[in-house]
């Protein structure tokens, strides 16, 4: 199997940074185009961070775009093509939509534990992406499993 287009959704967490190592390694190995996305979900920012106005939400979006620009700058010298964008909406729907529109061969997504209540209320984004994605998904857990290329 050849991977020409890899989609890497990130939430800019340590878990996503760990999954990014896989995305970068596979994109490098296959000379694949790496498309990095972050999906901003208004509901999540209201609940998690108390964002309660459109002005505050726009400020959050601006910060997320700066974080994406920083990540893309870090990958600028990579031996493969890299693009990125910040999207808005439901993370699962937007990740799957991006994979379809980009004709992605693989999605690489980090997993991280939610509290029991969060899992019951929100479920796992990675789990839902695995079930609904139009292409294979590599779900990456945090260490104790160090990454080694075969």
PDB file of C-alpha atoms in Angstrom, residues 60-140:
ATOM      1  CA  UNK A  60      -9.658  31.752  20.152  1.00  0.00           C
ATOM      2  CA  UNK A  61      -9.765  31.135  16.380  1.00  0.00           C
ATOM      3  CA  UNK A  62      -6.980  33.668  15.884  1.00  0.00           C
ATOM      4  CA  UNK A  63      -4.848  31.883  18.505  1.00  0.00           C
ATOM      5  CA  UNK A  64      -5.533  28.507  16.882  1.00  0.00           C
ATOM      6  CA  UNK A  65      -4.482  29.851  13.482  1.00  0.00           C
ATOM      7  CA  UNK A  66      -1.251  31.125  15.050  1.00  0.00           C
ATOM      8  CA  UNK A  67      -0.642  27.684  16.560  1.00  0.00           C
ATOM      9  CA  UNK A  68      -1.237  26.092  13.150  1.00  0.00           C
ATOM     10  CA  UNK A  69       1.164  28.556  11.502  1.00  0.00           C
ATOM     11  CA  UNK A  70       3.818  27.706  14.103  1.00  0.00           C
ATOM     12  CA  UNK A  71       3.386  23.976  13.497  1.00  0.00           C
ATOM     13  CA  UNK A  72       3.613  24.479   9.729  1.00  0.00           C
ATOM     14  CA  UNK A  73       6.745  26.621  10.176  1.00  0.00           C
ATOM     15  CA  UNK A  74       8.317  23.778  12.181  1.00  0.00           C
ATOM     16  CA  UNK A  75       7.614  21.408   9.276  1.00  0.00           C
ATOM     17  CA  UNK A  76       8.690  23.828   6.530  1.00  0.00           C
ATOM     18  CA  UNK A  77      11.987  22.034   5.902  1.00  0.00           C
ATOM     19  CA  UNK A  78      10.398  18.578   5.760  1.00  0.00           C
ATOM     20  CA  UNK A  79      11.183  16.487   2.668  1.00  0.00           C
ATOM     21  CA  UNK A  80       7.483  16.300   1.771  1.00  0.00           C
ATOM     22  CA  UNK A  81       4.641  18.722   1.058  1.00  0.00           C
ATOM     23  CA  UNK A  82       2.759  20.068   4.081  1.00  0.00           C
ATOM     24  CA  UNK A  83      -0.432  22.117   4.214  1.00  0.00           C
ATOM     25  CA  UNK A  84      -2.662  23.039   7.108  1.00  0.00           C
ATOM     26  CA  UNK A  85      -5.855  24.787   8.074  1.00  0.00           C
ATOM     27  CA  UNK A  86      -8.159  25.511  10.981  1.00  0.00           C
ATOM     28  CA  UNK A  87     -11.733  24.389  10.376  1.00  0.00           C
ATOM     29  CA  UNK A  88     -14.889  24.977  12.390  1.00  0.00           C
ATOM     30  CA  UNK A  89     -17.624  22.512  13.250  1.00  0.00           C
ATOM     31  CA  UNK A  90     -18.070  19.025  14.588  1.00  0.00           C
ATOM     32  CA  UNK A  91     -14.602  17.417  14.718  1.00  0.00           C
ATOM     33  CA  UNK A  92     -15.684  13.972  13.498  1.00  0.00           C
ATOM     34  CA  UNK A  93     -17.716  15.328  10.583  1.00  0.00           C
ATOM     35  CA  UNK A  94     -15.020  17.812   9.561  1.00  0.00           C
ATOM     36  CA  UNK A  95     -12.195  15.262   9.793  1.00  0.00           C
ATOM     37  CA  UNK A  96     -14.134  12.782   7.648  1.00  0.00           C
ATOM     38  CA  UNK A  97     -15.159  15.530   5.208  1.00  0.00           C
ATOM     39  CA  UNK A  98     -11.545  16.690   4.873  1.00  0.00           C
ATOM     40  CA  UNK A  99     -10.407  13.105   4.271  1.00  0.00           C
ATOM     41  CA  UNK A 100     -13.007  12.676   1.510  1.00  0.00           C
ATOM     42  CA  UNK A 101     -12.326  16.042  -0.138  1.00  0.00           C
ATOM     43  CA  UNK A 102      -8.544  15.590   0.000  1.00  0.00           C
ATOM     44  CA  UNK A 103      -8.822  11.973  -1.169  1.00  0.00           C
ATOM     45  CA  UNK A 104      -6.697  10.988   1.840  1.00  0.00           C
ATOM     46  CA  UNK A 105      -5.111   7.540   1.888  1.00  0.00           C
ATOM     47  CA  UNK A 106      -4.651   7.562   5.663  1.00  0.00           C
ATOM     48  CA  UNK A 107      -5.725   9.509   8.737  1.00  0.00           C
ATOM     49  CA  UNK A 108      -3.315   9.590  11.686  1.00  0.00           C
ATOM     50  CA  UNK A 109      -4.980  10.677  14.914  1.00  0.00           C
ATOM     51  CA  UNK A 110      -3.845  10.773  18.519  1.00  0.00           C
ATOM     52  CA  UNK A 111      -5.968   9.396  21.317  1.00  0.00           C
ATOM     53  CA  UNK A 112      -6.153  10.596  24.849  1.00  0.00           C
ATOM     54  CA  UNK A 113      -8.185   9.609  27.807  1.00  0.00           C
ATOM     55  CA  UNK A 114     -11.219  11.559  28.770  1.00  0.00           C
ATOM     56  CA  UNK A 115     -12.752  11.345  32.196  1.00  0.00           C
ATOM     57  CA  UNK A 116     -15.528   8.771  32.458  1.00  0.00           C
ATOM     58  CA  UNK A 117     -18.180  11.506  32.358  1.00  0.00           C
ATOM     59  CA  UNK A 118     -16.618  13.221  29.330  1.00  0.00           C
ATOM     60  CA  UNK A 119     -16.443   9.880  27.521  1.00  0.00           C
ATOM     61  CA  UNK A 120     -20.127   9.175  28.229  1.00  0.00           C
ATOM     62  CA  UNK A 121     -21.192  12.675  27.141  1.00  0.00           C
ATOM     63  CA  UNK A 122     -18.836  13.240  24.229  1.00  0.00           C
ATOM     64  CA  UNK A 123     -17.414   9.848  23.329  1.00  0.00           C
ATOM     65  CA  UNK A 124     -14.032   9.564  21.731  1.00  0.00           C
ATOM     66  CA  UNK A 125     -13.362  11.593  18.615  1.00  0.00           C
ATOM     67  CA  UNK A 126     -10.752   9.056  17.524  1.00  0.00           C
ATOM     68  CA  UNK A 127     -13.201   6.154  18.000  1.00  0.00           C
ATOM     69  CA  UNK A 128     -15.855   7.909  15.941  1.00  0.00           C
ATOM     70  CA  UNK A 129     -13.371   8.790  13.202  1.00  0.00           C
ATOM     71  CA  UNK A 130     -12.279   5.138  13.011  1.00  0.00           C
ATOM     72  CA  UNK A 131     -15.925   4.108  12.516  1.00  0.00           C
ATOM     73  CA  UNK A 132     -16.869   6.810   9.991  1.00  0.00           C
ATOM     74  CA  UNK A 133     -13.698   7.602   8.036  1.00  0.00           C
ATOM     75  CA  UNK A 134     -13.582   7.018   4.277  1.00  0.00           C
ATOM     76  CA  UNK A 135     -10.024   5.634   4.529  1.00  0.00           C
ATOM     77  CA  UNK A 136      -7.815   3.694   6.979  1.00  0.00           C
ATOM     78  CA  UNK A 137      -7.108   5.348  10.337  1.00  0.00           C
ATOM     79  CA  UNK A 138      -3.988   4.965  12.459  1.00  0.00           C
ATOM     80  CA  UNK A 139      -4.943   5.723  16.055  1.00  0.00           C
ATOM     81  CA  UNK A 140      -1.880   6.559  18.176  1.00  0.00           C
TER      82      UNK A 140
END
